[in-house]
Short mmCIF file of C-alpha atoms and ligand atoms in Angstrom, two decimals:
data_model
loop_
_atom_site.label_atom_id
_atom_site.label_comp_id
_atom_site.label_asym_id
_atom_site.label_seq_id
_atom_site.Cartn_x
_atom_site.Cartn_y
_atom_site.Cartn_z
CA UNK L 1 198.84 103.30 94.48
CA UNK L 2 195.71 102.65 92.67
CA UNK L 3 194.48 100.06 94.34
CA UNK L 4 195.46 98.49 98.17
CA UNK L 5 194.54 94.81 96.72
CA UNK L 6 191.80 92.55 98.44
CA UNK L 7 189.63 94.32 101.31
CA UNK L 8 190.22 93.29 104.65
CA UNK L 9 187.61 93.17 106.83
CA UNK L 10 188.26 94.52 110.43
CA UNK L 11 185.65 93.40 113.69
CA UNK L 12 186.38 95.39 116.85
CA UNK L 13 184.46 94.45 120.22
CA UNK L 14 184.17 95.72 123.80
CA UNK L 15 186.72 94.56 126.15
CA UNK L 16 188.44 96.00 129.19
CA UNK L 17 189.33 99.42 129.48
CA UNK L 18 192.33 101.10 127.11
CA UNK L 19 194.94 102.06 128.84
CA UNK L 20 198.74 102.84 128.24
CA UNK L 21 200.32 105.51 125.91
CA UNK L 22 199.84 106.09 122.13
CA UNK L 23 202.61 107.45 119.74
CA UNK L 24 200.46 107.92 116.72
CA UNK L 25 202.53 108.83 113.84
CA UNK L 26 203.61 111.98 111.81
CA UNK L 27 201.08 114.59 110.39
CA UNK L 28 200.37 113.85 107.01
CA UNK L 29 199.37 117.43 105.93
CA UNK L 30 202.94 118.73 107.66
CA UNK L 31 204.56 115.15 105.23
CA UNK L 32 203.18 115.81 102.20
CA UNK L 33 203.93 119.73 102.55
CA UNK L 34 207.73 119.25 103.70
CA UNK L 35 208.76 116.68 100.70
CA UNK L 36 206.55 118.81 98.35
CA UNK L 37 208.99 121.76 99.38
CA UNK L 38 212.05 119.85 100.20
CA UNK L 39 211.81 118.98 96.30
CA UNK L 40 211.33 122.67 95.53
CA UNK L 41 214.25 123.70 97.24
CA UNK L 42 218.11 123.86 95.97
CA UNK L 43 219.63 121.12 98.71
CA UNK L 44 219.18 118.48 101.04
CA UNK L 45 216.07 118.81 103.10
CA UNK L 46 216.19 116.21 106.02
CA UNK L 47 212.78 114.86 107.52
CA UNK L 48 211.93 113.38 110.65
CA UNK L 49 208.91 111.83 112.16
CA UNK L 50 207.34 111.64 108.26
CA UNK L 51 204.08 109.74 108.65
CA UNK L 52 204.92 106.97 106.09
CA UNK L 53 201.69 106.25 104.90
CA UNK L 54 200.78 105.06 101.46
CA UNK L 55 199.19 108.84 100.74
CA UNK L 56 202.57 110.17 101.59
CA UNK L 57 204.56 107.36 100.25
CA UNK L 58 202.72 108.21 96.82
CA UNK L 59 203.55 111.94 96.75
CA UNK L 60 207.07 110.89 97.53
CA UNK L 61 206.88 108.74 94.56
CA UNK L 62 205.79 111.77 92.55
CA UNK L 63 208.25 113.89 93.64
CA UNK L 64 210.90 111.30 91.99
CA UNK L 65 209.19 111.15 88.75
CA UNK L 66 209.50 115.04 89.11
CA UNK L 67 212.84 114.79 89.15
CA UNK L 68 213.62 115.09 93.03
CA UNK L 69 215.59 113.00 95.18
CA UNK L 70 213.53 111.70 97.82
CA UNK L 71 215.32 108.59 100.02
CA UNK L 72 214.98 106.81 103.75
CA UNK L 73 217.89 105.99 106.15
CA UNK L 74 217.11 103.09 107.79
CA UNK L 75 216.68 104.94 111.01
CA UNK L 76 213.62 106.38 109.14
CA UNK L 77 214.81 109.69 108.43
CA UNK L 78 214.01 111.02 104.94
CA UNK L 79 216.52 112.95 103.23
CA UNK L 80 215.02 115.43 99.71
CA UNK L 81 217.38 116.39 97.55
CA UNK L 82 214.94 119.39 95.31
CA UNK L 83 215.30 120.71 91.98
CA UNK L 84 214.19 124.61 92.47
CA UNK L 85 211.70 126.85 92.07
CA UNK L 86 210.31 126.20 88.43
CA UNK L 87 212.89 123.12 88.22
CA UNK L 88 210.70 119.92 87.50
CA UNK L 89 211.54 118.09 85.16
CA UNK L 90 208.62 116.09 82.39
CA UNK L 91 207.63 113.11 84.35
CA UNK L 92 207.91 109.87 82.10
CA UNK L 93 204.73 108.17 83.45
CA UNK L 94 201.28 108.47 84.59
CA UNK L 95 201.60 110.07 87.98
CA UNK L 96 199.53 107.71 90.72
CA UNK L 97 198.68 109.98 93.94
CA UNK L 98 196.71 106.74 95.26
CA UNK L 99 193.57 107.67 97.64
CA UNK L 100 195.27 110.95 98.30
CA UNK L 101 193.02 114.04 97.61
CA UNK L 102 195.80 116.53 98.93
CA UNK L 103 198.75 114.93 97.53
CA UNK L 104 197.31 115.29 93.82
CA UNK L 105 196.22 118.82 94.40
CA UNK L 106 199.16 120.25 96.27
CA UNK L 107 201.32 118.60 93.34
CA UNK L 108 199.22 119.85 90.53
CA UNK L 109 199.15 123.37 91.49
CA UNK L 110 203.31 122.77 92.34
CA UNK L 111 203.85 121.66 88.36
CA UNK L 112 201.21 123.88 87.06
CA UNK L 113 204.07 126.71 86.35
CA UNK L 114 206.39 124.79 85.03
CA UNK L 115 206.63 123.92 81.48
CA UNK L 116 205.94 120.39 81.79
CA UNK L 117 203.18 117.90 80.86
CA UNK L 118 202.28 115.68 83.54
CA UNK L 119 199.16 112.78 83.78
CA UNK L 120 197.81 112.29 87.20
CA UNK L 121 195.06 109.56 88.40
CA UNK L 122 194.12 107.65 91.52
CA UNK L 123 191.97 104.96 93.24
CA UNK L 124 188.44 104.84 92.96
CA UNK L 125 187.44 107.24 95.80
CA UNK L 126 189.77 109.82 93.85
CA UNK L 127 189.27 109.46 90.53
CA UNK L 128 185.40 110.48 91.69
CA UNK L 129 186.60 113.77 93.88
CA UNK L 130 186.19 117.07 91.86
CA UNK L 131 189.68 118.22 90.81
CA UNK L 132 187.98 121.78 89.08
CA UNK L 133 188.17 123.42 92.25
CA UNK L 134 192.33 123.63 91.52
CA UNK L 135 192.03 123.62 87.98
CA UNK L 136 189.97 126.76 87.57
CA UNK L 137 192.48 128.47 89.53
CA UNK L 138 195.56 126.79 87.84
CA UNK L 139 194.09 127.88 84.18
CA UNK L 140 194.52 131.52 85.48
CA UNK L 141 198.18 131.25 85.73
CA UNK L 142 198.04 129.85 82.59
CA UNK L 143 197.96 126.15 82.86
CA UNK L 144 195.66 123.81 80.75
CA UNK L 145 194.18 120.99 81.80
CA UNK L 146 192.05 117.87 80.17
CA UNK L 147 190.36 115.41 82.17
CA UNK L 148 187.37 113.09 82.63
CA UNK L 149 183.91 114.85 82.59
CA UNK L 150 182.75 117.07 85.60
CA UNK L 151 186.17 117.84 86.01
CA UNK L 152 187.58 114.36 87.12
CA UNK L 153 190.85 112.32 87.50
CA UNK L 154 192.80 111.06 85.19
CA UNK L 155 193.77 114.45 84.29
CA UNK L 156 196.36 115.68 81.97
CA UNK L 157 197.78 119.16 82.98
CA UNK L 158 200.51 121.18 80.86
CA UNK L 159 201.65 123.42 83.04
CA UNK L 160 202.07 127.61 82.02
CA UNK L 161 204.95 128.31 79.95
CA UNK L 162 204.51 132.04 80.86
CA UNK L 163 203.06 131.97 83.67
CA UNK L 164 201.44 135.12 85.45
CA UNK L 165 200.73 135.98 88.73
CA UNK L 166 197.33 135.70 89.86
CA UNK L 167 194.83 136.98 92.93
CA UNK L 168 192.18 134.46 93.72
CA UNK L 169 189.54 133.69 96.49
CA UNK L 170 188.90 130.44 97.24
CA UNK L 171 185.60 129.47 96.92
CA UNK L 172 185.25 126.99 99.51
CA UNK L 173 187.10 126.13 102.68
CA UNK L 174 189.99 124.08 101.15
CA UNK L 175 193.50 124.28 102.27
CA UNK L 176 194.21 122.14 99.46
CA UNK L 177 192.96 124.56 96.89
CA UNK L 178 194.72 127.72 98.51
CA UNK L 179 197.80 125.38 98.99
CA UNK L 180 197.62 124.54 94.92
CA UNK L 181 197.43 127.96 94.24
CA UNK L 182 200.16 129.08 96.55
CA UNK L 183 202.49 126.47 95.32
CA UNK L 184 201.52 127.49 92.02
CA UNK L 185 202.36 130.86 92.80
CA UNK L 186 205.95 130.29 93.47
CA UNK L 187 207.20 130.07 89.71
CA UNK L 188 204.86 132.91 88.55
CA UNK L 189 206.64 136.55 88.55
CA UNK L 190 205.71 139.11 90.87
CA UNK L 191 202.97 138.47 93.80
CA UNK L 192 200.37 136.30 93.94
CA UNK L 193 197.58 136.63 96.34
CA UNK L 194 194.71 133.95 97.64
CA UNK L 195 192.09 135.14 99.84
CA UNK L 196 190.18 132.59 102.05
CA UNK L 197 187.14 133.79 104.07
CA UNK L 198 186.96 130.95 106.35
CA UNK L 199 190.63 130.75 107.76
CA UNK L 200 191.60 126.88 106.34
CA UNK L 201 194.75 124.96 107.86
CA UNK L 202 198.00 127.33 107.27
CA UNK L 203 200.82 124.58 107.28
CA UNK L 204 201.41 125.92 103.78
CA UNK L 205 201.90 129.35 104.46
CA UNK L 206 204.00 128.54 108.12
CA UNK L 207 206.20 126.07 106.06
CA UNK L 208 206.93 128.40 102.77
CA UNK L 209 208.32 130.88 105.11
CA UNK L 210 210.34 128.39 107.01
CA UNK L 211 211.38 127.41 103.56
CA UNK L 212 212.95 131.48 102.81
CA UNK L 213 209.73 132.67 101.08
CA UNK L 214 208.46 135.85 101.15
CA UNK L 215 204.65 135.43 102.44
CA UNK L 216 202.37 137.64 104.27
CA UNK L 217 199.09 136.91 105.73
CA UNK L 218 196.67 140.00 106.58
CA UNK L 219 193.33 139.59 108.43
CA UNK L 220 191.00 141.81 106.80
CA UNK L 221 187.16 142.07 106.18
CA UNK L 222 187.40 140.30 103.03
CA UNK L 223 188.63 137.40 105.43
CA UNK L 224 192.98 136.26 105.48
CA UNK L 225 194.75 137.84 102.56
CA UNK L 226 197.49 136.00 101.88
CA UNK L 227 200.57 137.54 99.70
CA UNK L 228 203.55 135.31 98.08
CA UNK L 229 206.40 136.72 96.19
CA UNK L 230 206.99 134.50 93.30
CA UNK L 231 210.31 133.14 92.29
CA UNK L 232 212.67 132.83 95.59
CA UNK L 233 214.84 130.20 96.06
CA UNK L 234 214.18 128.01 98.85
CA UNK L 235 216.51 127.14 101.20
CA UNK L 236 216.44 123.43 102.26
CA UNK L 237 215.20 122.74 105.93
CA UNK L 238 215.80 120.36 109.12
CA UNK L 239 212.25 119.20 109.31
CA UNK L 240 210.46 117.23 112.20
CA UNK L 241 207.00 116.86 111.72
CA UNK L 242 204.44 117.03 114.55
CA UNK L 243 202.11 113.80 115.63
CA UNK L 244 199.17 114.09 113.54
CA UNK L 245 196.07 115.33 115.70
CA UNK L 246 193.80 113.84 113.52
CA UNK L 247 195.38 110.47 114.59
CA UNK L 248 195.26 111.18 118.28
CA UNK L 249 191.29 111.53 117.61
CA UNK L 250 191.22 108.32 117.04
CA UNK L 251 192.61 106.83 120.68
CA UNK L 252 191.28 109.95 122.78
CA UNK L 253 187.68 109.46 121.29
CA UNK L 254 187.59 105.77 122.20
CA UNK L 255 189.05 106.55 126.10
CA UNK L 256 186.53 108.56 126.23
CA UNK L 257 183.69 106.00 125.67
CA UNK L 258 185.00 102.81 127.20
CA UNK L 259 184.58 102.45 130.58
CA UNK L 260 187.25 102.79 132.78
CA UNK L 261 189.66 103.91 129.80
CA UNK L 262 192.79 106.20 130.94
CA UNK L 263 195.29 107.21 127.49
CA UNK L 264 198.00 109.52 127.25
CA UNK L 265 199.03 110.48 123.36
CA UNK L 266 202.09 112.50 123.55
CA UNK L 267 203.26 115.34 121.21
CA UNK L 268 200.03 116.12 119.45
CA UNK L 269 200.54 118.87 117.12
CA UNK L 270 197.40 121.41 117.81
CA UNK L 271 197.88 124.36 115.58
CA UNK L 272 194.42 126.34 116.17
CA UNK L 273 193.55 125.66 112.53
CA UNK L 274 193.61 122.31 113.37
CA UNK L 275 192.51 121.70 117.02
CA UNK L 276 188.72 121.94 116.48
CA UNK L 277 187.91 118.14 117.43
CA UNK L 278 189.96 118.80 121.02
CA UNK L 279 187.93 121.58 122.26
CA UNK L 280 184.19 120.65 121.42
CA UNK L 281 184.78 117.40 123.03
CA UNK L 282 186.00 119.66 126.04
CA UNK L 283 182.67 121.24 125.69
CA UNK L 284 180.42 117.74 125.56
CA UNK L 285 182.00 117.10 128.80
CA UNK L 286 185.06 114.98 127.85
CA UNK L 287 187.54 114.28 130.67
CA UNK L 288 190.26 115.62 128.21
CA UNK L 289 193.57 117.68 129.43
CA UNK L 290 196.24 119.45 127.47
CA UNK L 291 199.32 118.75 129.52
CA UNK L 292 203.16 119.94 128.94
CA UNK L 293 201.99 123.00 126.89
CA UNK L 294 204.56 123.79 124.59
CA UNK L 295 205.91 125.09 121.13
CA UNK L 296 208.27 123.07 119.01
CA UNK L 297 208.95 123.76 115.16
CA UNK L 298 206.88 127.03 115.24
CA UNK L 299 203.55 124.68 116.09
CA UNK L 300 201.36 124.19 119.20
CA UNK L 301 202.08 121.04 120.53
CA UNK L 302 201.00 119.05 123.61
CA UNK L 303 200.78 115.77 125.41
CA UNK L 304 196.91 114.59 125.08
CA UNK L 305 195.17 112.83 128.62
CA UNK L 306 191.65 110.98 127.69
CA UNK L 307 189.56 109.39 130.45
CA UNK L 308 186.42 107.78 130.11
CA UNK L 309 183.74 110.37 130.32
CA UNK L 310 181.01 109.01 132.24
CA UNK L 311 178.73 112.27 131.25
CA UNK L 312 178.78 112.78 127.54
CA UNK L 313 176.21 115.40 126.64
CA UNK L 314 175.44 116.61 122.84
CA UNK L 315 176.03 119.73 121.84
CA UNK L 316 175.76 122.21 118.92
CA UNK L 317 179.03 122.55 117.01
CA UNK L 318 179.88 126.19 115.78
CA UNK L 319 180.07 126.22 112.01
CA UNK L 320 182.94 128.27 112.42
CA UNK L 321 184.27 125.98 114.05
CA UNK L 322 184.21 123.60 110.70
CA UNK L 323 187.52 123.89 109.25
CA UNK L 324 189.14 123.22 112.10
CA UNK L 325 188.04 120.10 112.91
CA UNK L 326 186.97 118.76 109.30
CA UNK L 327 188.38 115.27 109.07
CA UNK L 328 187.53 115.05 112.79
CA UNK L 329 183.44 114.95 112.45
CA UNK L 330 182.87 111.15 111.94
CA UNK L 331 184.98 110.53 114.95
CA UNK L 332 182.87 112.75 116.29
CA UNK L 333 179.60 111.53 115.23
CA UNK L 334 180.74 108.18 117.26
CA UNK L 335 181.19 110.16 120.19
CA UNK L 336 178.19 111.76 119.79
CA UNK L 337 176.52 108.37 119.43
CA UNK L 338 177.46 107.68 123.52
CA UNK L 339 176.39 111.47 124.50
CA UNK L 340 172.96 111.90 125.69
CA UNK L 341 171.08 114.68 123.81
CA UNK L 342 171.90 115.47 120.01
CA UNK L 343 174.97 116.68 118.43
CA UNK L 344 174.04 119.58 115.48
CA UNK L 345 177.29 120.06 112.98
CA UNK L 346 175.73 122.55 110.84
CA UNK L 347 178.29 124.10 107.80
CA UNK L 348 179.88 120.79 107.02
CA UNK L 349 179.07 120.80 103.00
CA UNK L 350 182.48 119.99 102.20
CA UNK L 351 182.11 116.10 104.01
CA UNK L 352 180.50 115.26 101.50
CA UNK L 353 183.74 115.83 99.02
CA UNK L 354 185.72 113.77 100.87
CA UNK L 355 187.69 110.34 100.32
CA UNK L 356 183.58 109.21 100.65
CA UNK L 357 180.53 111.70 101.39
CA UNK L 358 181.41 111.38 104.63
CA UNK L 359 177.79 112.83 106.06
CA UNK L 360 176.19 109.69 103.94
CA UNK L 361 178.86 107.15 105.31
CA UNK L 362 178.69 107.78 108.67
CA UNK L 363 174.62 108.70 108.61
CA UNK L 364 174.34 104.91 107.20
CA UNK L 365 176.32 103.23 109.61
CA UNK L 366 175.04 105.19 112.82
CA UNK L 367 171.83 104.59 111.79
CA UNK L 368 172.37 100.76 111.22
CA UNK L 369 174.36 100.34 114.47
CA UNK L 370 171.34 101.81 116.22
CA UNK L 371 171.76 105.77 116.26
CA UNK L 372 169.03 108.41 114.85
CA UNK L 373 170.86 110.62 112.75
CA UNK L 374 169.03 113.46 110.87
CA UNK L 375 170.97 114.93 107.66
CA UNK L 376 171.10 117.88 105.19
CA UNK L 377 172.99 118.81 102.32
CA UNK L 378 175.31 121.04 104.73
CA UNK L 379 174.39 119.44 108.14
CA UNK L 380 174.00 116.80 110.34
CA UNK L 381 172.28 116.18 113.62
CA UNK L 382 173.40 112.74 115.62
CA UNK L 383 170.64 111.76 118.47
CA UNK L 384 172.77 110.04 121.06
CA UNK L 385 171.75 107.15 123.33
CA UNK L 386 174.45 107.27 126.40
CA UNK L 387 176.96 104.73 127.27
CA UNK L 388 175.31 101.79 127.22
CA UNK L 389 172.86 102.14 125.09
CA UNK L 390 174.18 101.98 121.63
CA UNK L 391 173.40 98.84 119.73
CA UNK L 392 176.28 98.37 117.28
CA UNK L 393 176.59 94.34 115.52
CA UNK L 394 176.23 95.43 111.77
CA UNK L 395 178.67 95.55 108.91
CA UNK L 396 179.68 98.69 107.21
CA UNK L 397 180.55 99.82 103.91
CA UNK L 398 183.63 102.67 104.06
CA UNK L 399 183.64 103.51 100.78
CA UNK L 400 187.77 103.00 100.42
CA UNK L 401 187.79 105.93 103.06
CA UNK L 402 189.97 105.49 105.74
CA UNK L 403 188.51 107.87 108.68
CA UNK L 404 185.16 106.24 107.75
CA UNK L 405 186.93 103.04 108.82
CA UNK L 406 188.70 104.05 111.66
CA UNK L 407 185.31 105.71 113.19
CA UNK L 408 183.40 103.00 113.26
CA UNK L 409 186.22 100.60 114.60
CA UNK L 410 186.46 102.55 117.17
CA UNK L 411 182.39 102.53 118.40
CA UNK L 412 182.67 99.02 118.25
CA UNK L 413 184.91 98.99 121.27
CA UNK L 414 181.98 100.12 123.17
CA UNK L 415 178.56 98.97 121.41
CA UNK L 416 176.84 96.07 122.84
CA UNK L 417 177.62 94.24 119.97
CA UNK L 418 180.70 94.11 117.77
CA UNK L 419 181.40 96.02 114.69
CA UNK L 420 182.66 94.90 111.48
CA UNK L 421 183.74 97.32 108.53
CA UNK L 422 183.94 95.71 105.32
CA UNK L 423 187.31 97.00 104.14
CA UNK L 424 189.86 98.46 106.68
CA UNK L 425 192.86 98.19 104.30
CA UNK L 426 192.61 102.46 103.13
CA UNK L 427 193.63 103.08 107.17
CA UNK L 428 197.10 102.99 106.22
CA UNK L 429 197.12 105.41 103.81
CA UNK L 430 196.99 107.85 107.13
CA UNK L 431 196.97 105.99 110.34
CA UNK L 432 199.27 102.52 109.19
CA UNK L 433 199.77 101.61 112.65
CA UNK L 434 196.34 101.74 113.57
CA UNK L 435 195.80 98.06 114.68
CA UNK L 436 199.20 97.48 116.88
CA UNK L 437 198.69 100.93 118.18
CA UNK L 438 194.88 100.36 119.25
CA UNK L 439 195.96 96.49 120.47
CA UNK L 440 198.86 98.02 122.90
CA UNK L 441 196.21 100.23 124.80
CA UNK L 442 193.89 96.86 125.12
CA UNK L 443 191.61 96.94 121.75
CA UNK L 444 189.76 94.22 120.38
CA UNK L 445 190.23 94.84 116.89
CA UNK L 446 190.44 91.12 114.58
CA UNK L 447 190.51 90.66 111.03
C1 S3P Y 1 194.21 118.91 103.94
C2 S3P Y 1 193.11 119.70 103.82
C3 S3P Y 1 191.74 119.23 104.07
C4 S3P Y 1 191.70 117.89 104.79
C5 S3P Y 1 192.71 116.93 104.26
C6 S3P Y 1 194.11 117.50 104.37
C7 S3P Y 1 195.53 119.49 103.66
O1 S3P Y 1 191.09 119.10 102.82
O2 S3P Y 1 190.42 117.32 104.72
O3 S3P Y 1 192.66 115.70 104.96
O4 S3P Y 1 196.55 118.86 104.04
O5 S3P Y 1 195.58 120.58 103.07
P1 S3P Y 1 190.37 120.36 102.10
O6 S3P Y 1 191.40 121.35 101.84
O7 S3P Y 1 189.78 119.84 100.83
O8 S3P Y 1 189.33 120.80 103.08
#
C-alpha cells in the first residue's frame, strides 16, 4: 500500500520492569522469500508462521497480479498455488510493493526473465530508495527498465524475452540485489553466477535449494561464489518460517535497559548471517542467553533470555560484523545510549539507503533526547550516558521508517522523560503486533 493513512503518534514512558514472554512474529525476509517461490513453483506451497505484515501482505498481493494463487485459512496458514519457472503472467495494474524495499526488488529481478511488462511503485520512503542497484544487473539478462530520474520508483520493467545467463558481483552488501539477480537467474538458460564479497543474508540461496534448485555456494578469495542452474522446476514446499530476530531486538534490547526487566522470546531464528545484533550486545555486557539450542527447517534457532544489564559498556562494532546485524544498528544505538563509554559502528554506508538514512534518523533523535552522537558518511560513534542518565522527552520524526520508530519507542521506556515519535503507523509493515506485544511484558506505550 502506498500510503498507511493518518500518522499516529506513539508516547512510551518508564514504568515497572518488563517481564513475561514475547512471541514476536514470522521473519519477513524468510515470508517474502517463501511466497515469492511458492508462486514460482508447479503446486501448492503451504506456509506457516508468515509474518503478515503490510510489506508481506503487499508482495502477496503482487504475486496474485502475477498470476499466482496466494490464500489464508482462517487458522492463518497460507496456502501458494505457483505458476513455474518463467510462468508469470502480464500483470493488469500498477504493482504497489508499499514501504517494502525487498519485496519490490526480489519481485523485479523474479519477472525480469519473463516476457512480461510490469509497473511497480511505492510509498514515499520507497519511491526515494535507489532501485539501479537491481536494474543494472537485470539489464544484463536482458531486461529494460524506465523509471524516475536517479534510477527511482515508479518503474516500468519489460522483462528479457531471451534472456541470458549472467555472472555478476554485487557491488554492495545487499541480499536484496544478489536475491534479484538469483531469482532472475532462474528463467535464464544455463548458470548464472553472483559473487558477494561481504557474505549478505543467504535465505535465498538455503530456500532455492529447499525449493529443488540446483545452487552452489563456494568460499573463495574473490569472497562467496554463488552458482544457480537456470530453468528447474520447483517443487512446492511445507514451509514454517522462523520468528524474526530482528523483532526479538526489539523486546531483548529494552530488558536490557529497564531496571529489573526479565524476557524470554522463544524460537528466534539466528542464522549467522543474521545474528550480528545478539552477539555484540553479548560483548557490551548484556545479560543475554541462548537457551534450547536447536535446528529446525535447516536454520539456527533458539529461545532468547534478556535481563536488565546493570553494566552496559560501549564498544567498537566489527565492520565485518555489518551485514549481519544491519537493520539491528538503531536498536542498537538506543542501547548504546544506556552504555557507559562510546559505541563506534564503522562500515555502515548502506543505513543510509534504508526505509530512512537511518545514521541521520537516529543521530537526530539521540542527539535531541540527550545523547552525543558523532557521524560519517560510513560511520557512527554513539557517546553513552549509563542507566539513568539519558534525558529522553522530545518528539521524533521517523521518516515513514518503521525500525526508526520502534527504536526510539523503546528508549523511552527508560529515559527520564517520555518519548513521543511522530508517526508509529509504518511498524506494522514488520512488527504489527508491536504495541499488544510490548503492553503484555508491562510497556507504557499510548497513542
Ligand atoms: C533484506 C535485506 C537487507 C535488509 C532488509 C531485508 C532481505 O537489505 O535491510 O530489511 O530480506 O534480503 P539489503 O539487501 O538492501 O541490505
Amino acid at each position: 500500500m502506498s500510503s498507511h493513512g493518518p500518522a499516529v503518534p506513539l508516547t512510551s514512558r518508564a514504568g515497572g520492569a518488563l517481564s513475561g514472554v514475547a512471541h514476536v512474529p514470522g521473519d519477513k525476509s524468510i515470508s517474502h522469500r517463501a511466497l515469492i517461490l511458492g508462486a514460482l513453483s508447479v503446486g501448492e506451497t503451504v506456509v506457516t508462521g508468515l509474518l503478515e505484515g503490510q510489506d508481506v501482505l503487499d508482495t502477496a498481493a503482487a504475486m496474485r497480479a502475477l498470476g499466482a494463487e496466494a490464500t489464508r485459512d482462517d487458522d492463518g496458514t497460507w496456502r501458494v498455488h505457483g505458476v513455474g519457472v518463467g510462468g508469470f503472467a502480464e500483470p493488469a495494474r500498477v504493482i504497489d510493493c508499499g514501504n517494502s524495499g525487498t519485496g519490490v526488488r526480489l519481485i523485479m529481478g523474479a519477472m525480469a526473465t519473463c516476457p512480461i511488462t510490469a509497473t511497480f511503485t511505492g510509498d514515499a520512503s520507497l519511491n526515494k530508495r535507489p532501485m539501479a542497484r537491481v536494474t543494472d544487473p537485470l539489464a544484463l539478462f536482458g531486461a529494460q527498465t524506465v523509471g524516475r530520474a536517479g534510477g527511482r520508483l515508479p518503474m516500468t520493467i519489460r522483462g528479457a524475452e531471451n534472456p541470458v545467463p549472467v555472472r555478476y558481483a554485487v557491488p554492495v552488501p545487499s541480499a536484496q540485489v544478489k536475491s534479484a539477480v538469483l531469482l532472475a537467474g532462474l528463467n535464464a538458460p544455463g548458470q548464472t553466477v553472483v559473487i558477494e564479497r561481504e557474505a549478505t543474508r543467504d535465505h535465498t540461496e538455503r530456500m532455492l535449494a529447499g525449493f529443488g534448485a540446483e545452487i552452489v555456494t563456494e568460499k573463495t578469495d574473490e569472497g562467496r561464489v554463488i552458482t544457480l542452474t537456470g530453468r528447474p522446476e520447483l517443487r512446492p514446499q511445507t514451509i514454517v518460517v522462523p520468528r524474526d530476530p530482528s523483532s526479538a531486538a526489539f523486546p531483548v534490547c529494552a530488558a536490557l535497559i529497564v531496571p529489573g526487566s526479565d524476557v524470554l522470546v522463544p524460537n528466534i531464528g539466528l542464522n549467522p548471517t543474521r545474528a550480528g545484533l545478539f552477539f555484540t550486545l553479548q560483548e557490551m555486557g548484556a545479560d543475554l542467553a541462548f537457551e534450547n539450542m536447536r535446528e529446525e527447517g535447516g536454520e539456527p534457532v533458539a529461545d532468547l533470555r534478556a535481563r536488565y544489564s546493570p553494566a552496559l559498556a560501549g564498544v567498537e562494532v566489527p565492520a565485518e560484523r555489518a551485514a549481519s546485524m544491519i537493520d539491528e544498528y538503531p536498536v542498537l544505538s538506543v542501547v548504546a545510549a544506556f552504555a557507559t563509554g562510546k559505541t563506534h559502528m564503522p562500515g555502515v554506508k548502506e543505513l543510509r539507503v534504508k526505509e530512512s538514512d537511518r545514521i541521520d534518523a537516529m543521530a537526530t533523535g539521540l542527539r535531541a533526547a540527550g545523547i552525543a552522537v558523532d557521524e560519517g558518511e560510513d560511520w557512527w560513534t554513539v557517546h553513552g550516558r549509563g542507566h539513568g542518565a539519558v534525558p529522553g522527552g522530545v518528539t521524533v520524526q521517523t521518516h515513514l521508517d518503521h525500525r526508526i520508530a520502534m527504536s526510539f519507542l523503546v528508549l523511552g521506556l527508560a529515559s527520564t522523560a517520555p518519548m513521543t515519535v511522530d508517526d508509529g503507523g509504518p511498524i506494522a509493515t514488520s512488527f504489527p503486533v508491536f504495541g499488544p506485544l510490548m503492553a503484555e511484558l508491562g510497556a507504557v506505550i499510548e497513542g
